[in-house]
Coordinates of C-alpha atoms in Angstrom, one line a residue:
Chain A
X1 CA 45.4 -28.1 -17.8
X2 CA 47.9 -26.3 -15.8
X3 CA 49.0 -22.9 -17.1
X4 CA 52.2 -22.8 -18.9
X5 CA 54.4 -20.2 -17.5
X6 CA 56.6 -18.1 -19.9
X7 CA 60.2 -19.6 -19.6
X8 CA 61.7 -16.4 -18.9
X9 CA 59.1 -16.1 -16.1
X10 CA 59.7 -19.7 -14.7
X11 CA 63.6 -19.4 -13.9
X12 CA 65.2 -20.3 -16.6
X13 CA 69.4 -21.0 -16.8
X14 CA 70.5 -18.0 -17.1
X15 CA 72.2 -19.0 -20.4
X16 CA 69.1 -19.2 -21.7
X17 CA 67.3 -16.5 -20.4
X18 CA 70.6 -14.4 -21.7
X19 CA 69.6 -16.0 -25.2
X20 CA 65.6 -15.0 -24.7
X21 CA 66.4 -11.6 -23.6
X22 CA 68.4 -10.3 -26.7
X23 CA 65.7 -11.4 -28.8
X24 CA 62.8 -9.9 -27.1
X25 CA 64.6 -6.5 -27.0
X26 CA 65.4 -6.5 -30.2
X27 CA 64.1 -3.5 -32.6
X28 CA 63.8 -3.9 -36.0
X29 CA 67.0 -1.1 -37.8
X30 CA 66.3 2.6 -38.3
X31 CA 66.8 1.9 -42.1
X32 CA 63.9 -1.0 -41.8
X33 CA 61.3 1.4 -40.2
X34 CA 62.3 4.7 -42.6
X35 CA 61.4 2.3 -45.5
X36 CA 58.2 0.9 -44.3
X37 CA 56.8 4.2 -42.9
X38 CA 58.0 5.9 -46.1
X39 CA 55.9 3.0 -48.2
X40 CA 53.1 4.1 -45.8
X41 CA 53.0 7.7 -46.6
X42 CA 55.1 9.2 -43.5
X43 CA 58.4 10.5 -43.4
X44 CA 58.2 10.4 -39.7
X45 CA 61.0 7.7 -39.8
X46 CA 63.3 10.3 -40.7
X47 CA 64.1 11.0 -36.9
X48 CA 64.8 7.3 -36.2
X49 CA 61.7 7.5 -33.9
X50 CA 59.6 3.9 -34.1
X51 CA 57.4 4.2 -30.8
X52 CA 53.7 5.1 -31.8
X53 CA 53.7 7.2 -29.0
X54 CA 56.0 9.6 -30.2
X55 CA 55.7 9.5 -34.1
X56 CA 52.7 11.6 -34.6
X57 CA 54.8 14.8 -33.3
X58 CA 57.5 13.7 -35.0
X59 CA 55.6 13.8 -38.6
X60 CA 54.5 17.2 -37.7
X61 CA 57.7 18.4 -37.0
X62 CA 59.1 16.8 -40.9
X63 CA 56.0 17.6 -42.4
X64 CA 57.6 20.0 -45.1
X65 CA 57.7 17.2 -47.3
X66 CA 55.9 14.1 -47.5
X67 CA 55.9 12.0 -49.5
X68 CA 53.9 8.8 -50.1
X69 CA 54.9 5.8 -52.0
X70 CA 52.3 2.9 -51.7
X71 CA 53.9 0.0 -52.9
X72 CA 51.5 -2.2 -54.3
X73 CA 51.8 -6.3 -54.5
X74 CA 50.0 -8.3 -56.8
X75 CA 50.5 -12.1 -58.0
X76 CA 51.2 -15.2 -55.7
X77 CA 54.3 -13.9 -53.6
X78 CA 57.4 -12.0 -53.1
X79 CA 59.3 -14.3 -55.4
X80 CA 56.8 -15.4 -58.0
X81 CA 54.3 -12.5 -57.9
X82 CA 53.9 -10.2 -60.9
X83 CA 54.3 -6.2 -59.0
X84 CA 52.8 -3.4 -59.5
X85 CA 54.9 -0.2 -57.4
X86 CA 52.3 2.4 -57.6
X87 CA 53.6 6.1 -56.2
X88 CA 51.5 8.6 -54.5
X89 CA 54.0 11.6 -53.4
X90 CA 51.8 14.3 -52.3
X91 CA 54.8 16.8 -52.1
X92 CA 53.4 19.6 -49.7
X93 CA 56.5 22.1 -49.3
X94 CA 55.8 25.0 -47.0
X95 CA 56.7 27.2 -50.3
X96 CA 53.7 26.5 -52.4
X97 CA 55.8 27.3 -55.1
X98 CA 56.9 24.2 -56.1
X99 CA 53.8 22.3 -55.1
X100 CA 53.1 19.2 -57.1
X101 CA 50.5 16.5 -56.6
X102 CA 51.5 13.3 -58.0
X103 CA 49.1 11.1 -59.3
X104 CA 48.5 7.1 -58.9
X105 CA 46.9 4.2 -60.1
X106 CA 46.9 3.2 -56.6
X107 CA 43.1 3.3 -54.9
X108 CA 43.7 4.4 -51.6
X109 CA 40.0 5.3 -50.9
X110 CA 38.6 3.1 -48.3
X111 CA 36.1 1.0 -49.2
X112 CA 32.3 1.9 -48.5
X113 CA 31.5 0.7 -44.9
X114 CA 35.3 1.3 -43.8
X115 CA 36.0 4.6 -44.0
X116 CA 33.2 5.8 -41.0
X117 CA 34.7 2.9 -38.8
X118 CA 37.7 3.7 -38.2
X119 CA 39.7 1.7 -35.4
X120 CA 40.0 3.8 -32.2
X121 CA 42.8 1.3 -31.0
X122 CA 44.9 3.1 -33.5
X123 CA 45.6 6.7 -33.5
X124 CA 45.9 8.5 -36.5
X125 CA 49.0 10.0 -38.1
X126 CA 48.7 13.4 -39.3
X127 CA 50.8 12.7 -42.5
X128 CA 47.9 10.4 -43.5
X129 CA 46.3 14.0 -44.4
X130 CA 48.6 13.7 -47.4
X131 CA 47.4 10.5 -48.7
X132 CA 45.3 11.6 -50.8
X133 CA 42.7 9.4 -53.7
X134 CA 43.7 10.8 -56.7
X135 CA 43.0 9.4 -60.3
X136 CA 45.5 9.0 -62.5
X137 CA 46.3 12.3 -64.8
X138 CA 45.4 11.8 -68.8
X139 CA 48.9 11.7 -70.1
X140 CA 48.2 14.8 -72.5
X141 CA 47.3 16.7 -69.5
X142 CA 50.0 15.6 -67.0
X143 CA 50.6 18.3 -64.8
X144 CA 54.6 19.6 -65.3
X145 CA 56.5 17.4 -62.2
X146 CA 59.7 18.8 -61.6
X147 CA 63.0 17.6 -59.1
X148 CA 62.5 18.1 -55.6
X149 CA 65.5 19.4 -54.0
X150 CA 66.7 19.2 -50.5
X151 CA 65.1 22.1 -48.4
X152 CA 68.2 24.8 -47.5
X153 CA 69.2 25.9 -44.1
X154 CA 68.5 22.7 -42.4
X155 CA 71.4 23.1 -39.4
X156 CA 70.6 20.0 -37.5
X157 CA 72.3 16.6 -38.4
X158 CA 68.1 15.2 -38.0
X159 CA 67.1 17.7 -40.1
X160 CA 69.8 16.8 -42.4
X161 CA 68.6 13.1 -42.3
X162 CA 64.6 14.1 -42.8
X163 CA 65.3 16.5 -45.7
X164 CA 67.4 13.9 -47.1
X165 CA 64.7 11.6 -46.9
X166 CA 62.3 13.7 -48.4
X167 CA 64.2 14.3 -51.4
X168 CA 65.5 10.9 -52.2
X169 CA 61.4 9.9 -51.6
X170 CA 60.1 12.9 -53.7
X171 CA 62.4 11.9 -56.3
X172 CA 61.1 8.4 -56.2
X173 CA 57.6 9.6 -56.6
X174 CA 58.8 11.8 -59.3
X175 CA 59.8 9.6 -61.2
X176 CA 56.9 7.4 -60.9
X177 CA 54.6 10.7 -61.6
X178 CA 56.5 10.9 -65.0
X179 CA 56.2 7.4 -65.9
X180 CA 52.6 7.9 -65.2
X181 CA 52.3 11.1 -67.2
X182 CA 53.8 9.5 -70.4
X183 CA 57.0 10.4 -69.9
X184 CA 59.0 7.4 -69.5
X185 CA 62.1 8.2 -71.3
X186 CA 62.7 11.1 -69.1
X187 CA 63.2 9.1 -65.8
X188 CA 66.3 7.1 -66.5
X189 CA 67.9 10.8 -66.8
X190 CA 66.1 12.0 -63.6
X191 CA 67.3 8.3 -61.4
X192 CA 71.1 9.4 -63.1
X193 CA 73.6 9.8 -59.7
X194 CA 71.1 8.7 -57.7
X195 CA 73.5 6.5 -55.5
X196 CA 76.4 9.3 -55.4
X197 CA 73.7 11.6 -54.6
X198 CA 72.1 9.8 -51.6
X199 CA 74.3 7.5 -49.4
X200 CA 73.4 5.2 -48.2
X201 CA 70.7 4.8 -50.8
X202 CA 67.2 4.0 -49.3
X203 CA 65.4 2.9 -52.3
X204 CA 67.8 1.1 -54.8
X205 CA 65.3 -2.0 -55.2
X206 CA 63.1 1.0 -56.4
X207 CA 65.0 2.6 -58.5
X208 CA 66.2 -0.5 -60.4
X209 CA 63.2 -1.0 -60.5
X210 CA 61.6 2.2 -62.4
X211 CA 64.8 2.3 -64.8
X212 CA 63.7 -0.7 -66.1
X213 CA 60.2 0.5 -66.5
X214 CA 62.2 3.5 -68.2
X215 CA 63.9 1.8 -70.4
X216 CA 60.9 -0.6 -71.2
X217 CA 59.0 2.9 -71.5
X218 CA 61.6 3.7 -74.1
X219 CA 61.6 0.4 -76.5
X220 CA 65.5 0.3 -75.0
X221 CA 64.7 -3.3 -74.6
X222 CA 68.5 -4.3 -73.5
X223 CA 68.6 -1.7 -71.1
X224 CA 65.1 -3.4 -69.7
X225 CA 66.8 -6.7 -69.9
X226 CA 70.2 -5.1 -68.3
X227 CA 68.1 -3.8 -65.1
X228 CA 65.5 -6.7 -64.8
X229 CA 68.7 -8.9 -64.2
X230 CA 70.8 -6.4 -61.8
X231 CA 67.3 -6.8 -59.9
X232 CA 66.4 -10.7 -59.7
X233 CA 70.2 -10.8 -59.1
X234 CA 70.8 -8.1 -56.2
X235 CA 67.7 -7.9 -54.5
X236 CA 66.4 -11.2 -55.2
X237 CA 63.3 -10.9 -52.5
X238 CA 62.4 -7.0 -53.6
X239 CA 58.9 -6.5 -54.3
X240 CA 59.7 -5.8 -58.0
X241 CA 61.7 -9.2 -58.9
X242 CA 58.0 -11.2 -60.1
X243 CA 58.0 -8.7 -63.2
X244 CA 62.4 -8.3 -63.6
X245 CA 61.8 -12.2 -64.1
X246 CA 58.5 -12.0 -66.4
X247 CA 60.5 -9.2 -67.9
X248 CA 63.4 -11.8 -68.3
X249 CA 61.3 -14.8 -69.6
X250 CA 59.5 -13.1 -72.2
X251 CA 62.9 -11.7 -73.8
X252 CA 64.5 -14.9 -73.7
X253 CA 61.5 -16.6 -75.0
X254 CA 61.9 -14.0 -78.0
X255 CA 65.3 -14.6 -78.5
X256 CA 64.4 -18.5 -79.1
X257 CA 62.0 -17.8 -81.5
Chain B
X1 CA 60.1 -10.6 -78.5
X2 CA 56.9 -8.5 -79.5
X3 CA 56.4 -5.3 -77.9
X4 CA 53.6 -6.4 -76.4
X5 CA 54.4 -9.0 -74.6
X6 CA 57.3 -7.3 -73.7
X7 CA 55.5 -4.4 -72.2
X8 CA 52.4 -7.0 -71.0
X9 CA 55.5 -9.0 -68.8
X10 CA 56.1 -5.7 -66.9
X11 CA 52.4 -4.0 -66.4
X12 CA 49.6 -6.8 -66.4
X13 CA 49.0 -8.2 -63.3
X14 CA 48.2 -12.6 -63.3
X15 CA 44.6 -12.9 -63.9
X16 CA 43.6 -14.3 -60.4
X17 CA 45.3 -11.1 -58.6
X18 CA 42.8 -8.9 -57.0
X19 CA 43.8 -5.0 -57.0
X20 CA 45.1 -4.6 -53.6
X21 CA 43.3 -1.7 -51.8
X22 CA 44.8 -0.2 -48.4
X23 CA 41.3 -0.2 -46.5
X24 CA 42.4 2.4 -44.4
X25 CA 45.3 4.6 -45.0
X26 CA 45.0 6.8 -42.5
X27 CA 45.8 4.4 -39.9
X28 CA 48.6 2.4 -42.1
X29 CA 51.6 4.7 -40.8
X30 CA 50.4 4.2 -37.0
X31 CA 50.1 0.2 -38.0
X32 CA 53.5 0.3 -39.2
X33 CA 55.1 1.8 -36.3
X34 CA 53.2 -0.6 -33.7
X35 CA 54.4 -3.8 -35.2
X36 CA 57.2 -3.2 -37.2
X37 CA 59.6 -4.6 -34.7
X38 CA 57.3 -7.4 -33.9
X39 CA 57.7 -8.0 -37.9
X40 CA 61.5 -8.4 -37.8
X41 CA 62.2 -10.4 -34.5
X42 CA 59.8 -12.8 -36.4
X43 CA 61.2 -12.6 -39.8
X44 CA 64.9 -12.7 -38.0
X45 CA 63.9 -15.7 -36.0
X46 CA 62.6 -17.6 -38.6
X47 CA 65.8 -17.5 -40.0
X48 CA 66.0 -14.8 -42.4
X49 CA 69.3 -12.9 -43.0
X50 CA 68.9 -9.1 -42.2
X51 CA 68.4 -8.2 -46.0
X52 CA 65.8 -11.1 -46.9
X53 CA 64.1 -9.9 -42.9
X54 CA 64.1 -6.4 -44.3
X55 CA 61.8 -7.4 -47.5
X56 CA 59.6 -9.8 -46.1
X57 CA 59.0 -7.4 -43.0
X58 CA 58.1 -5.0 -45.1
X59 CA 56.0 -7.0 -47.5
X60 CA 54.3 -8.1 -44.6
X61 CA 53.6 -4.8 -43.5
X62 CA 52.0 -3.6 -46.9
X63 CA 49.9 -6.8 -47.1
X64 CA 48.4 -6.5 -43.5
X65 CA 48.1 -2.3 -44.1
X66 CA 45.7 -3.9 -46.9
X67 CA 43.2 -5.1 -44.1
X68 CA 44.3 -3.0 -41.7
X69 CA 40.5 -1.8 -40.9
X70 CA 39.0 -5.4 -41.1
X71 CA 41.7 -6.6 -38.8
X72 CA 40.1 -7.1 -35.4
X73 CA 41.7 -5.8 -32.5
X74 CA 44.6 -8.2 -30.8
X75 CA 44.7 -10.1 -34.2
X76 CA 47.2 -8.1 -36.2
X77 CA 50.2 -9.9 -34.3
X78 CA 48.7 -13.5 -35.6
X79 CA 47.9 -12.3 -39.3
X80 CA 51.4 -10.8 -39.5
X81 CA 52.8 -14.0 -38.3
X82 CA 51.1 -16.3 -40.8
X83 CA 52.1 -13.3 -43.5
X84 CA 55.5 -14.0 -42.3
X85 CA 55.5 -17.3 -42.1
X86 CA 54.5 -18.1 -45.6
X87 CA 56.7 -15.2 -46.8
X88 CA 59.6 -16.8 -45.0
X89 CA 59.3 -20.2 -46.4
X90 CA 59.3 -18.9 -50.3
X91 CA 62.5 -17.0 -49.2
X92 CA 63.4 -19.9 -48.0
X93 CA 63.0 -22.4 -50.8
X94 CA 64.2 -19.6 -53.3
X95 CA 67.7 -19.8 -51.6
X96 CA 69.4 -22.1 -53.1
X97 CA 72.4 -22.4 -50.2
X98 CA 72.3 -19.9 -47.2
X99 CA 74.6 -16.9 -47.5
X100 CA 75.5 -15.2 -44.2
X101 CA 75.2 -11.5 -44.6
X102 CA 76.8 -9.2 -41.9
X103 CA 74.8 -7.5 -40.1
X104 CA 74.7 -3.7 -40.0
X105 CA 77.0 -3.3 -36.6
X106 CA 77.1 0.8 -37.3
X107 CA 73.6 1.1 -38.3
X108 CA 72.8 -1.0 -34.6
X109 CA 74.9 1.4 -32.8
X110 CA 73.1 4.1 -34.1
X111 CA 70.0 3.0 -33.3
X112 CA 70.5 1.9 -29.9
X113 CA 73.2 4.5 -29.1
X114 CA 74.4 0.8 -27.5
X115 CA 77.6 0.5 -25.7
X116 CA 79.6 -2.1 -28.4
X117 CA 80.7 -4.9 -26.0
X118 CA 76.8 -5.3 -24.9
X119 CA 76.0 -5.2 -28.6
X120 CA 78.6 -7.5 -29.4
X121 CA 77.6 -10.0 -26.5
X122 CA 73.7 -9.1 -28.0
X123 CA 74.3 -10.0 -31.2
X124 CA 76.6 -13.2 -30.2
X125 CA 73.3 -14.3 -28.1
X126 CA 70.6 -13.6 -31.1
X127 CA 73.0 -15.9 -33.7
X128 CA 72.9 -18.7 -30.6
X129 CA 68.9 -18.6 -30.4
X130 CA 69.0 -18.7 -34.1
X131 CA 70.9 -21.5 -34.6
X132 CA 69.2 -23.6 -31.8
X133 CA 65.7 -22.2 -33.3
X134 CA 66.7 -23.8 -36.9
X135 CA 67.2 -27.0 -35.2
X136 CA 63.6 -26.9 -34.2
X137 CA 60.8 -28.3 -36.3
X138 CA 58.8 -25.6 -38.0
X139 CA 55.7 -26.4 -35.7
X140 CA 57.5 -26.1 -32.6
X141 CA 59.8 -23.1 -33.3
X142 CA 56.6 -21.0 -34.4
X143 CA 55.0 -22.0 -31.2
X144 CA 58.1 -21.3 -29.0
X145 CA 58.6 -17.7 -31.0
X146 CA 55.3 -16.6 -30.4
X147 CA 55.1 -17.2 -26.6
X148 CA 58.8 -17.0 -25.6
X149 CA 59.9 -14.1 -27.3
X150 CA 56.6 -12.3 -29.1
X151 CA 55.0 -13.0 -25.6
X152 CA 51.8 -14.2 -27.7
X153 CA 48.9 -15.9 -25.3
X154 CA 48.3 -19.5 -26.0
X155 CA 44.6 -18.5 -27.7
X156 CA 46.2 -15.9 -29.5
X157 CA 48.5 -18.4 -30.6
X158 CA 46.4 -20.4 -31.3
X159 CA 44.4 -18.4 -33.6
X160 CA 48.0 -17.6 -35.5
X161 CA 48.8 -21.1 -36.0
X162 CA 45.1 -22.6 -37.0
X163 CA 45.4 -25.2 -33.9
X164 CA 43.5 -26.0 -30.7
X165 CA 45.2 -24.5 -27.5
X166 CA 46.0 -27.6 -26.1
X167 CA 47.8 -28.3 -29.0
X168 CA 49.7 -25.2 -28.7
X169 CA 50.9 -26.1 -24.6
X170 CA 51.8 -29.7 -26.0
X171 CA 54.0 -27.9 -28.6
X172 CA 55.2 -25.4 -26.5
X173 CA 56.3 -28.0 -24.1
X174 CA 57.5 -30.0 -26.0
X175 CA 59.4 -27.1 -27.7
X176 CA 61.1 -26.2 -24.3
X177 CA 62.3 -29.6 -23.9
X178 CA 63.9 -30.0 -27.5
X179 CA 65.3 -26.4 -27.2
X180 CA 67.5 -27.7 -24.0
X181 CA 68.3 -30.7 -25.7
X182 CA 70.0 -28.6 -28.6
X183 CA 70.9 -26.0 -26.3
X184 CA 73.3 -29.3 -24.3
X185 CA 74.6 -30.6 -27.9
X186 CA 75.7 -27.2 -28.5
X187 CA 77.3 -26.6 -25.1
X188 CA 75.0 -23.8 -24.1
X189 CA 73.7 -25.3 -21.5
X190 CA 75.4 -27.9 -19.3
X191 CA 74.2 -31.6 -19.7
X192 CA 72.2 -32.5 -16.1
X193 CA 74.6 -33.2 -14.1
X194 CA 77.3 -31.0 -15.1
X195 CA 78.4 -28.0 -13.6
X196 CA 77.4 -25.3 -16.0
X197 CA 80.1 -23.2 -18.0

């Protein structure tokens, strides 16, 4: 069998190599790579920077404020799945005086056998530090979880863009703390402005997404029923749509009873 | 509606859904960064519009940081592609009729710091391979992604697409052939022959 060459190796028309070229250059957008590393527990994306090479500097630099939101995603698939969004926002500010671990259903503890294995083709990013197990609080003892706010005296427009990051992800994990904690009703109040207050907005899937389980949290089932839809209908492929839907099915199989 | 069931329909998972556990969070963020972009290209030339590309990329993402310490080395590229893949064909059936969403031209220039006419001409050349690569059969156009633009091995191909390697050079040939054919009907490339455009 005779080696296939790569076509852009084996003189191509130039047409096409123009065509093969554009994609194999092509990086996945800023916004794209701040969301995922965000879902992974790094706020390195901040700066923009994707290369592995340079990211772990670039999290040390941001590390004021991290904050880690695991996504979690049960059931069949991104459109039929039932989801769970889990939040972990270990917010370490460099003023302990607002310091607030969230806690999470979410088991991030390796499993035994794992944890003393780690891959050495893969370096380690030091915001991972902040990823921490945690059990979820008793709801009578839920620790008090205030609003982060963006850090002052930021000068730089990238500081600018990783403070703003921060905040709009502390806020997200805040709110998730609180529906943790019991205290449900409270987030739809905390999410209020959140589109005039960060633009663009990152995480609007999200937030849809934890003012329904507000308003669910809240018995304000039309409200539930008014966000499950704004979800299945604007973000039809976002990891919370499998329970907008469920959400959706089990109040209109009320209604026909 | 109870409010039980109403409650249950948001917070109980389907009974055959394992708890997903991230095996190794530490190493998750350095994952993400390393094969991000390989996630998009894929989901983008698959066909995916730049919003539906964004969630599956992700969703891949969080799926393979679930095995990220099982994963052998060389082998994440092929699981994310099968993640993809699958992903991309519910997003697929789910839509109804394709909408056309503009792509985020500022956000690009941003990001690349790109002179606009070599965007422009860029972008003009992605929407060509993607509407040649929908012409494709799905066999052939994952097999031409992954060694044509991913710059995948045939073995690690291979391994992606469950198939023997000689299976992967007969559909990579034959992918190269029916990719000039399309390209010709669509006046990319001139017919043999003709002097090109």
């Amino acid at each position: 069998m005779t080696k296939l060459k790569r076509w852009v190796d084996d003189s191509p028309p130039s047409a096409v190599l123009d065509l093969l070229q554009a994609a194999r250059t092509e990086k996945a957008p800023s916004r794209v790579v701040s969301r995922t590393l965000v879902a992974f527990g790094t706020t390195s994306a901040a700066s923009g920077v994707a290369a592995a090479s340079g990211g772990a500097a670039t999290a040390s630099k941001l590390a004021p404020s991290i904050a880690a939101i695991v996504i979690k995603w049960g059931g069949a698939g991104l459109l039929g799945g039932s989801v769970v969004v889990g939040a972990v926002s270990a917010v370490n500010h460099h003023t302990s005086s607002s310091g607030v671990t969230h806690a999470s259903r979410a088991n991030l503890s390796p499993p035994s056998g794992v944890a003393g294995n780690p891959r050495p083709d893969l370096p380690r990013a030091p915001a991972a530090a902040a990823v921490e197990s945690v059990a979820a609080p008793s709801r009578p003892n839920a620790p008090p979880v205030t609003e982060p706010r963006v850090k002052p005296g930021a000068s730089s427009s990238h500081h600018d863009e990783a403070s703003a990051l921060d905040a709009e992800s502390s806020l997200i994990g805040l709110a998730h703390a609180r529906l943790r904690a019991g205290d449900g009703a409270s987030v739809l109040e905390l999410l209020s402005g959140y589109e005039e207050r960060f633009s663009p907005p990152r995480f609007e899937p999200e937030v849809l997404y934890l003012r329904m389980q507000s308003a669910v949290a809240s018995g304000d089932r039309a409200n539930a029923r008014r966000f499950a839809a704004l979800i299945v209908k604007r973000f039809p492929t976002s990891p919370g749509v499998g329970h907008a839907e469920a959400l959706l099915r089990a109040a209109g199989g009320a209604q026909g009873q | 509606m109870s409010t039980t069931a109403f409650s249950t329909a948001l917070t109980e998972p389907p009974a055959d859904t394992e708890e997903p556990v991230v095996d190794a969070p530490e190493l998750a963020p350095a994952f993400a960064r390393a094969h991000i972009d390989f996630a998009w290209r894929v989901a983008r030339r698959l066909g995916l519009t730049p919003a539906d590309a964004e969630d599956v990329a992700q969703h891949a993402m969080l799926i393979a940081s679930q095995k990220v310490a099982s994963l052998s080395a060389g082998s994440e590229r092929a699981f994310l592609f099968r993640t993809i893949q699958f992903l991309a064909s519910k997003v697929h059936r789910a839509r109804r009729r394709h909408r056309e969403e503009p792509e985020d031209a500022a956000g690009e220039l941003a990001d690349q710091g790109a002179d606009p006419e070599a965007l422009v001409a860029q972008r003009r050349a992605r929407a060509t391979l993607d509407a040649i690569l929908s012409e494709l059969t799905p066999d052939l156009r994952g097999a031409f992604v992954l060694f044509e633009i991913e710059g995948l091995s045939q073995p690690e191909i291979a391994a992606a697409l469950g198939i023997p390697t000689g299976t992967v050079a007969s559909r990579l040939r034959r992918a190269r052939e029916a990719f000039t054919r399309i390209a010709v009907a669509r006046g990319v490339l001139a017919s043999p022959g003709e002097e090109p455009k």
